[in-house]
Amino acid sequence: MLIRNVRNGPGGPVVDVEVDDRVGGGADGGVITAIRPAGTGASGAAEVFDGDGGTILPGLRDAHVHLGQWASARRRIPLDGARSAADAVARVAAAAGPGTDFVIGSGFRDALWPDEPHKDLLAAALPDRPVALTSQDLHTLWLSPAALVAIGLDHPTGVLVEEDCYRATAALPAPDTATTDAWVHDALAAAAARGVTAIDDFEYGDTAADWVRRAEQRPLATRVGCVISRHLLDTAIARGHRTGHVLTDPLVTVGPLKLFVDGSLNTRTAWCCTPYPGTDSRGHLALPLPELTSLIAHAAAHGISSAVHAIGDAAAAVALDAFAAVGTRGRIEHAQLVRPRDVARFAELGITASVQPAHQPDDRDVADRWWADRTAHAYPYASLHATGVTLLFGSDAPVAPLDPWDGIASAVTRTDDERPPWHPEQALPLAVAVAASCGGRAALTEGDVADLTVVTGDLTVNPDLRATEVLLTTVAGRVTHRISS
């Protein structure tokens, strides 16, 4: 393929890019064989794609996705706009339709609601109907009395958080494997349409087995890193899995071990150094330092790196202490609140900050309410970058849409509505945000594996990054999305 008339990276020179999908052979073949000044690309290519002055980038990577849940959430009753528990119930009742099957909704955010969710509200609106509603941050599950009975659980309010939420979610009825896999393939195609060529799947099940099976069904639209759940660590070790190793299909690799130190901001379970206003609660410490250190060390001894969920400032400190004690590198997921003295420790210890910039505008009001005296240290992307910390961007879908352009725009503008930027001192330059979304680089070089994205126009003058149109996406030189030529 010859891709002509494209800018190499944001504001870069206009070039022609030659891709040979035969180099290397197999599904992982395909490299960029030449980058030449525009109009000088080799003639005779089997396929020519005219970028029309657009921008070509290394393929976009979503470094934190719950793919199965995202695929399912796309088919659930959306509750992200609900302004109260009563409003959420009304939306569910209006969309539920007749029948006796489970009613599933997702995306509610109750941190600023004037009322509280309760099972009786669901029972009044949908008597005897099993209803399960998942919060936007995936840390709360709101069940009706009939749903509690269906999964054999007795609970006073029907509102379950953290570990109780995860166990109850696992007990809910789910579609059969064939249906779920079809939904997942559709979700990958939607990701490719936004320029994504790789994801790290943080689903809670046996991701390695799931993705090997899916790769056998049809060619995958993205590369997949299979993150290891804590309860499957010894299983992964027994299988001989090591972070970065290829599994059967060249596009499927072993990811890191996922560990939780705390909960979330919206559920007020993020582990913080000081209590939440008006309470004596500092949140929820899910994994104390000795246990966290032991797990990271055990994984590292078998070639498995760790990705540690830490949202509150105290949780980030615990995660950094654990990595320092083991003497190994890894990732901290989210890092939504970080004390200034801990920002420098990320760089000193070689810890990657795997962050989700779209959460910042989504959470600004909640942060102003519950982290009122600390927001200068919230979502501190510029501070992390300034100290040399490697940033990886993700969406945490379905917490936010699987759309890297939403994340890039949020990191650059620090807002997603008509309001002024929230703590604009923590905004990132466009090239830095793009690089964090593209695995570390914002432009292509000869010899790169041909995972690439072509978008319209010059990104440096794009007034609305969220509306960026993706023209072409390739993985290993294979086209996974194309709308123009």
Coordinates of C-alpha atoms in Angstrom, one line a residue:
M1 CA 0.0 0.0 0.0
L2 CA 1.1 3.6 -0.7
I3 CA -0.4 6.1 1.6
R4 CA 0.2 9.5 0.1
N5 CA -0.2 13.1 1.0
V6 CA -0.3 12.8 4.8
R7 CA 1.4 14.8 7.6
N8 CA 3.7 12.6 9.7
G9 CA 2.5 13.4 13.2
P10 CA 0.8 16.6 14.5
G11 CA 2.0 19.5 12.4
G12 CA 4.7 17.2 10.7
P13 CA 5.9 17.3 7.1
V14 CA 3.6 16.1 4.3
V15 CA 4.9 12.7 3.1
D16 CA 4.1 9.5 1.3
V17 CA 4.3 6.3 3.3
E18 CA 4.9 2.9 1.8
V19 CA 3.7 -0.2 3.6
D20 CA 4.5 -3.8 2.7
D21 CA 2.2 -6.2 4.4
R22 CA 4.3 -9.1 3.3
V23 CA 7.4 -8.2 5.3
G24 CA 7.8 -10.5 8.3
G25 CA 5.1 -12.8 7.0
G26 CA 2.0 -14.0 8.9
A27 CA -0.5 -11.9 10.9
D28 CA 2.2 -9.9 12.6
G29 CA 4.0 -9.0 9.3
G30 CA 3.7 -5.7 7.6
V31 CA 6.1 -2.8 8.1
I32 CA 6.6 0.8 6.9
T33 CA 9.3 0.4 4.3
A34 CA 9.7 4.0 3.3
I35 CA 8.6 7.5 4.2
R36 CA 9.3 10.0 1.4
P37 CA 8.4 13.6 0.6
A38 CA 4.9 13.9 -0.7
G39 CA 4.6 13.1 -4.4
T40 CA 7.7 10.9 -4.5
G41 CA 6.3 7.6 -3.2
A42 CA 7.0 4.5 -5.3
S43 CA 4.5 3.9 -8.1
G44 CA 3.1 0.5 -8.8
A45 CA 1.7 -0.2 -5.3
A46 CA -1.1 -2.7 -5.2
E47 CA -3.2 -0.2 -3.3
V48 CA -3.0 3.6 -3.1
F49 CA -4.7 5.5 -0.3
D50 CA -4.9 9.3 -0.6
G51 CA -4.8 11.0 2.8
D52 CA -5.7 14.4 1.3
G53 CA -3.5 16.3 3.6
G54 CA -4.6 14.5 6.7
T55 CA -2.4 13.3 9.5
I56 CA -0.8 9.8 9.9
L57 CA 0.0 8.5 13.3
P58 CA 1.3 5.4 15.0
G59 CA -1.7 3.3 15.8
L60 CA -3.7 4.4 18.8
R61 CA -3.6 2.3 21.9
D62 CA -6.2 2.1 24.6
A63 CA -4.2 1.0 27.6
H64 CA -7.1 0.3 29.9
V65 CA -10.3 -1.3 28.8
H66 CA -12.9 -3.7 30.2
L67 CA -13.7 -5.0 26.8
G68 CA -16.5 -7.5 27.7
Q69 CA -18.2 -5.0 29.9
W70 CA -17.9 -2.3 27.3
A71 CA -19.3 -4.6 24.6
S72 CA -22.3 -5.4 26.9
A73 CA -22.7 -1.8 28.1
R74 CA -23.3 -0.7 24.5
R75 CA -26.5 -2.7 24.7
R76 CA -27.8 -1.7 28.1
I77 CA -30.1 1.1 29.2
P78 CA -27.9 4.2 29.5
L79 CA -28.0 6.0 32.8
D80 CA -25.2 8.5 32.5
G81 CA -27.5 11.5 32.3
A82 CA -29.6 10.6 35.4
R83 CA -29.6 13.4 37.9
S84 CA -31.0 11.5 40.9
A85 CA -32.0 8.0 42.0
A86 CA -35.6 8.8 41.1
D87 CA -34.5 10.0 37.7
A88 CA -32.5 6.8 37.1
V89 CA -35.5 4.6 38.1
A90 CA -37.8 6.5 35.8
R91 CA -35.4 6.0 32.9
V92 CA -35.1 2.3 33.6
A93 CA -38.9 1.9 33.9
A94 CA -39.5 3.8 30.6
A95 CA -37.0 1.6 28.7
A96 CA -37.6 -1.8 30.3
G97 CA -40.5 -3.0 28.2
P98 CA -42.7 -5.9 29.0
G99 CA -41.5 -9.3 30.2
T100 CA -39.9 -11.0 33.1
D101 CA -36.2 -11.0 32.1
F102 CA -33.5 -9.1 33.9
V103 CA -33.5 -5.4 33.2
I104 CA -29.9 -4.2 32.9
G105 CA -28.7 -0.6 33.0
S106 CA -25.4 1.1 33.3
G107 CA -23.6 4.4 33.7
F108 CA -25.2 6.0 36.7
R109 CA -23.1 8.5 38.8
D110 CA -24.6 9.0 42.3
A111 CA -21.9 11.0 44.0
L112 CA -23.8 14.3 43.6
W113 CA -27.4 12.9 43.7
P114 CA -29.8 14.6 46.2
D115 CA -31.3 11.2 47.0
E116 CA -29.9 7.7 47.5
P117 CA -30.3 4.6 45.5
H118 CA -32.3 1.8 47.2
K119 CA -33.8 -1.5 46.2
D120 CA -37.3 -0.3 47.2
L121 CA -37.2 2.4 44.5
L122 CA -36.7 -0.2 41.9
A123 CA -39.4 -2.5 43.4
A124 CA -42.0 0.3 43.3
A125 CA -41.3 1.1 39.7
L126 CA -40.9 -2.5 38.4
P127 CA -42.6 -4.8 40.9
D128 CA -41.1 -8.3 41.0
R129 CA -38.9 -7.5 38.1
P130 CA -35.1 -8.3 38.5
V131 CA -33.2 -5.1 37.8
A132 CA -29.4 -4.6 37.9
L133 CA -27.8 -1.2 37.5
T134 CA -24.1 -0.7 37.3
S135 CA -22.4 2.6 38.2
Q136 CA -20.3 4.4 35.7
D137 CA -17.1 3.6 37.7
L138 CA -18.0 -0.2 37.9
H139 CA -17.6 -0.1 41.7
T140 CA -21.3 0.0 42.6
L141 CA -24.1 -2.4 41.7
W142 CA -27.7 -1.4 42.5
L143 CA -30.1 -4.4 42.6
S144 CA -33.9 -4.7 43.0
P145 CA -35.3 -7.2 45.5
A146 CA -36.2 -9.6 42.7
A147 CA -32.6 -9.4 41.4
L148 CA -31.2 -10.1 44.9
V149 CA -33.4 -13.2 45.1
A150 CA -32.4 -14.3 41.7
I151 CA -28.7 -14.5 42.7
G152 CA -29.4 -15.8 46.2
L153 CA -28.4 -12.7 48.1
D154 CA -29.9 -10.8 51.0
H155 CA -29.0 -7.2 51.3
P156 CA -30.6 -4.3 53.3
T157 CA -30.4 -1.7 50.5
G158 CA -29.5 -3.6 47.3
V159 CA -26.6 -1.2 46.8
L160 CA -23.4 -3.1 46.8
V161 CA -19.9 -1.6 46.5
E162 CA -16.3 -2.8 45.9
E163 CA -15.8 -6.6 46.5
D164 CA -19.5 -7.2 47.2
C165 CA -20.2 -5.5 43.9
Y166 CA -17.8 -7.6 41.9
R167 CA -19.1 -10.9 43.4
A168 CA -22.7 -10.0 42.7
T169 CA -21.9 -8.8 39.2
A170 CA -20.2 -12.2 38.5
A171 CA -23.4 -13.9 39.7
L172 CA -25.7 -12.0 37.3
P173 CA -27.0 -14.0 34.3
A174 CA -24.9 -13.4 31.2
P175 CA -25.4 -14.1 27.5
D176 CA -23.8 -17.3 26.2
T177 CA -20.2 -17.3 25.1
A178 CA -21.1 -17.1 21.3
T179 CA -23.2 -14.0 21.9
T180 CA -20.7 -12.3 24.1
D181 CA -17.9 -13.0 21.6
A182 CA -19.9 -11.5 18.8
W183 CA -20.5 -8.4 20.8
V184 CA -16.8 -8.1 21.6
H185 CA -15.8 -8.4 17.9
D186 CA -18.3 -5.6 17.1
A187 CA -16.8 -3.5 19.9
L188 CA -13.3 -4.0 18.5
A189 CA -14.5 -2.9 15.0
A190 CA -15.9 0.2 16.6
A191 CA -12.6 0.8 18.3
A192 CA -10.8 0.4 15.0
A193 CA -13.1 3.0 13.5
R194 CA -11.7 5.5 16.0
G195 CA -8.1 4.6 15.1
V196 CA -7.4 2.1 17.8
T197 CA -4.9 -0.7 16.9
A198 CA -4.2 -2.1 20.4
I199 CA -6.0 -2.5 23.7
D200 CA -5.1 -3.8 27.1
D201 CA -8.1 -5.8 28.3
F202 CA -8.6 -5.5 32.1
E203 CA -11.6 -7.8 32.2
Y204 CA -11.9 -9.9 35.4
G205 CA -12.1 -13.3 33.8
D206 CA -9.6 -15.6 32.0
T207 CA -8.7 -13.1 29.3
A208 CA -5.9 -15.2 27.9
A209 CA -8.3 -18.1 27.1
D210 CA -11.0 -15.7 25.9
W211 CA -8.8 -13.9 23.4
V212 CA -7.2 -17.1 22.1
R213 CA -10.7 -18.4 21.4
R214 CA -11.8 -15.1 19.8
A215 CA -8.7 -15.0 17.6
E216 CA -9.6 -18.4 16.3
Q217 CA -13.0 -17.2 15.2
R218 CA -11.9 -14.4 13.0
P219 CA -9.0 -12.0 12.5
L220 CA -8.9 -9.5 15.4
A221 CA -9.4 -5.8 14.6
T222 CA -6.8 -4.8 17.2
R223 CA -3.9 -6.2 19.1
V224 CA -4.8 -7.3 22.6
G225 CA -2.8 -7.5 25.8
C226 CA -4.5 -10.0 28.2
V227 CA -4.3 -8.6 31.7
I228 CA -4.1 -11.2 34.5
S229 CA -6.7 -11.1 37.3
R230 CA -5.3 -11.6 40.8
H231 CA -7.2 -14.8 41.3
L232 CA -5.6 -16.3 38.2
L233 CA -2.0 -15.4 38.9
D234 CA -1.0 -18.9 39.9
T235 CA -2.8 -20.3 36.8
A236 CA -0.9 -17.9 34.6
I237 CA 2.4 -18.9 36.2
A238 CA 1.5 -22.6 35.7
R239 CA 0.8 -22.0 32.1
G240 CA 4.2 -20.4 31.7
H241 CA 2.8 -17.0 30.8
R242 CA 5.1 -14.0 31.0
T243 CA 4.2 -10.3 30.3
G244 CA 4.7 -9.6 26.7
H245 CA 4.8 -13.2 25.5
V246 CA 2.7 -14.0 22.4
L247 CA -0.3 -16.4 22.9
T248 CA -1.1 -18.6 19.8
D249 CA -2.1 -15.6 17.7
P250 CA 0.6 -13.0 17.1
L251 CA -1.8 -10.2 17.9
V252 CA -2.6 -11.6 21.4
T253 CA 0.0 -11.2 24.2
V254 CA 0.2 -11.6 27.9
G255 CA -0.4 -8.4 29.9
P256 CA 0.4 -7.4 33.5
L257 CA -1.1 -8.6 36.7
K258 CA -4.0 -6.3 37.8
L259 CA -4.1 -5.5 41.6
F260 CA -6.5 -3.1 43.4
V261 CA -5.3 -0.9 46.3
D262 CA -8.5 1.1 46.6
G263 CA -11.9 1.9 45.2
S264 CA -13.1 4.9 43.3
L265 CA -13.9 8.6 43.7
N266 CA -17.6 8.4 42.7
T267 CA -18.2 5.6 45.2
R268 CA -16.1 7.6 47.8
T269 CA -13.9 4.5 48.3
A270 CA -10.7 5.9 46.9
W271 CA -8.1 5.6 49.7
C272 CA -7.1 9.1 50.7
C273 CA -4.7 10.7 53.2
T274 CA -7.5 12.7 54.8
P275 CA -11.2 11.9 55.3
Y276 CA -13.9 12.9 52.8
P277 CA -15.6 16.2 53.8
G278 CA -18.3 15.7 56.4
T279 CA -17.2 12.1 57.2
D280 CA -14.6 10.2 59.1
S281 CA -13.9 7.9 56.1
R282 CA -10.7 7.9 54.2
G283 CA -12.1 5.4 51.7
H284 CA -11.3 1.7 51.3
L285 CA -7.9 0.1 51.5
A286 CA -8.4 -3.1 49.5
L287 CA -4.8 -4.3 49.6
P288 CA -2.5 -3.3 52.5
L289 CA 1.2 -2.7 51.7
P290 CA 2.6 -6.1 52.9
E291 CA 0.2 -8.1 50.9
L292 CA 0.6 -5.9 47.8
T293 CA 4.4 -6.1 48.0
S294 CA 4.2 -9.9 48.3
L295 CA 2.0 -10.2 45.2
I296 CA 4.1 -7.9 43.1
A297 CA 7.2 -9.8 44.1
H298 CA 5.7 -13.2 43.4
A299 CA 4.6 -12.0 39.9
A300 CA 7.9 -10.4 39.1
A301 CA 9.8 -13.6 40.1
H302 CA 7.9 -15.3 37.2
G303 CA 8.3 -12.6 34.6
I304 CA 4.9 -10.9 35.2
S305 CA 4.8 -7.2 35.7
S306 CA 2.1 -5.5 37.8
A307 CA -0.5 -2.8 37.0
V308 CA -1.8 -1.4 40.3
H309 CA -5.1 0.3 40.6
A310 CA -4.6 3.4 42.8
I311 CA -7.0 6.4 42.7
G312 CA -6.6 8.2 46.0
D313 CA -3.4 9.9 47.1
A314 CA -2.9 7.4 50.0
A315 CA -3.4 4.5 47.5
A316 CA -0.8 6.0 45.1
A317 CA 1.7 6.2 48.0
V318 CA 1.1 2.6 49.0
A319 CA 1.5 1.4 45.4
L320 CA 4.8 3.4 45.0
D321 CA 6.0 2.0 48.3
A322 CA 5.3 -1.6 47.1
F323 CA 7.2 -1.1 43.8
A324 CA 10.1 0.4 45.7
A325 CA 10.2 -2.4 48.2
V326 CA 10.3 -5.0 45.4
G327 CA 12.7 -3.0 43.3
T328 CA 10.8 -3.6 40.1
R329 CA 9.0 -1.4 37.5
G330 CA 5.3 -1.5 36.7
R331 CA 2.2 0.6 36.1
I332 CA -0.1 2.5 38.4
E333 CA -3.6 2.7 36.9
H334 CA -5.6 5.9 37.2
A335 CA -3.4 8.0 39.6
Q336 CA -6.2 10.5 39.9
L337 CA -4.9 12.1 43.1
V338 CA -1.2 12.2 43.8
R339 CA 0.7 14.2 46.4
P340 CA 3.3 16.4 44.9
R341 CA 6.1 14.6 46.8
D342 CA 4.9 11.3 45.2
V343 CA 4.8 12.7 41.6
A344 CA 8.6 12.6 41.5
R345 CA 8.7 9.1 42.8
F346 CA 7.0 7.8 39.7
A347 CA 10.0 8.9 37.6
E348 CA 12.6 7.9 40.2
L349 CA 11.1 4.3 40.4
G350 CA 10.4 4.1 36.6
I351 CA 6.7 3.6 37.2
T352 CA 4.4 4.3 34.2
A353 CA 1.3 6.3 34.9
S354 CA -1.6 4.7 33.0
V355 CA -4.3 7.3 33.1
Q356 CA -7.7 8.0 31.6
P357 CA -7.9 11.8 30.8
A358 CA -11.6 11.6 29.9
H359 CA -12.3 11.0 33.6
Q360 CA -11.1 14.5 34.5
P361 CA -13.9 16.5 32.9
D362 CA -16.4 13.8 33.9
D363 CA -15.3 14.0 37.5
R364 CA -14.6 17.7 38.0
D365 CA -17.8 18.4 39.9
V366 CA -17.4 15.3 42.1
A367 CA -13.8 16.1 42.7
D368 CA -14.7 19.7 43.7
R369 CA -17.2 18.2 46.2
W370 CA -15.2 15.4 47.7
W371 CA -11.6 16.5 47.1
A372 CA -12.3 20.2 47.6
D373 CA -9.0 21.0 49.2
R374 CA -6.8 18.9 47.0
T375 CA -7.9 19.4 43.4
A376 CA -4.6 21.1 42.5
H377 CA -3.1 17.6 42.7
A378 CA -5.9 15.8 40.9
Y379 CA -5.4 14.3 37.5
P380 CA -1.9 15.8 37.5
Y381 CA -0.8 15.0 34.0
A382 CA 1.4 18.0 33.4
S383 CA 3.2 17.5 36.7
L384 CA 3.8 13.8 35.9
H385 CA 5.0 14.6 32.4
A386 CA 7.3 17.4 33.6
T387 CA 9.2 14.9 35.9
G388 CA 9.8 12.5 33.0
V389 CA 7.1 10.0 33.9
T390 CA 5.9 7.8 31.0
L391 CA 2.2 8.4 30.4
L392 CA -0.1 5.8 28.8
F393 CA -3.7 6.9 27.9
G394 CA -6.7 4.7 28.1
S395 CA -10.5 5.0 28.5
D396 CA -11.4 2.5 31.2
A397 CA -14.4 1.7 29.0
P398 CA -17.2 1.4 29.9
V399 CA -16.4 4.0 32.5
A400 CA -15.8 6.3 29.6
P401 CA -16.4 5.6 25.9
L402 CA -13.7 3.7 24.1
D403 CA -12.6 6.7 22.1
P404 CA -9.0 7.9 22.3
W405 CA -9.9 11.3 20.8
D406 CA -12.1 12.0 23.8
G407 CA -9.0 11.3 26.0
I408 CA -6.7 13.4 23.9
A409 CA -9.1 16.3 23.9
S410 CA -9.6 16.1 27.6
A411 CA -5.8 16.1 28.3
V412 CA -5.2 19.1 26.1
T413 CA -8.3 21.2 27.0
R414 CA -9.2 20.0 30.6
T415 CA -12.9 20.5 29.8
D416 CA -15.6 18.9 27.7
D417 CA -18.3 21.6 27.8
E418 CA -18.7 25.3 27.7
R419 CA -17.0 25.8 31.1
P420 CA -13.4 27.0 31.3
P421 CA -10.6 24.5 31.7
W422 CA -10.4 22.8 35.1
H423 CA -6.9 23.4 36.5
P424 CA -5.5 24.3 33.1
E425 CA -1.9 24.2 34.6
Q426 CA -2.2 20.4 34.3
A427 CA -3.0 20.5 30.6
L428 CA -0.7 18.7 28.2
P429 CA 0.6 19.8 24.8
L430 CA -1.1 18.1 21.8
A431 CA 2.0 16.2 20.8
V432 CA 2.5 14.8 24.3
A433 CA -1.2 13.7 24.5
V434 CA -1.0 12.1 21.1
A435 CA 2.2 10.2 22.0
A436 CA 0.6 9.0 25.3
S437 CA -2.2 7.6 23.1
C438 CA 0.1 6.0 20.5
G439 CA 2.4 3.9 22.8
G440 CA 5.0 6.7 23.3
R441 CA 5.4 8.3 19.8
A442 CA 3.5 10.8 17.8
A443 CA 5.1 10.2 14.4
L444 CA 6.1 7.2 12.3
T445 CA 9.6 6.1 11.3
E446 CA 10.8 3.6 8.6
G447 CA 10.9 0.1 9.9
D448 CA 7.9 0.5 12.2
V449 CA 5.3 -2.3 12.3
A450 CA 2.5 -1.0 10.2
D451 CA 0.0 -0.3 12.9
L452 CA -1.2 3.1 11.9
T453 CA -4.0 5.6 11.8
V454 CA -4.9 8.3 9.2
V455 CA -7.2 11.1 10.3
T456 CA -8.5 14.2 8.5
G457 CA -6.7 17.5 8.5
D458 CA -3.8 19.0 10.5
L459 CA -4.4 18.2 14.2
T460 CA -2.6 21.3 15.3
V461 CA -5.4 23.5 13.9
N462 CA -8.2 21.1 14.7
P463 CA -10.8 23.2 16.7
D464 CA -12.6 20.0 18.0
L465 CA -10.3 17.1 18.6
R466 CA -13.3 15.0 19.8
A467 CA -14.8 15.2 16.3
T468 CA -11.6 14.0 14.6
E469 CA -12.6 11.8 11.6
V470 CA -10.6 8.5 11.2
L471 CA -10.0 7.7 7.5
L472 CA -7.9 4.6 7.7
T473 CA -6.7 2.1 10.4
T474 CA -4.3 -0.8 9.8
V475 CA -2.9 -3.5 12.0
A476 CA 0.3 -5.1 10.8
G477 CA -0.5 -3.6 7.4
R478 CA -4.0 -5.2 7.3
V479 CA -6.8 -2.7 6.9
T480 CA -9.2 -2.8 9.8
H481 CA -11.1 0.4 9.1
R482 CA -11.4 2.5 5.9
I483 CA -13.9 5.1 4.9
S484 CA -12.2 7.0 2.1
S485 CA -9.5 6.8 -0.5

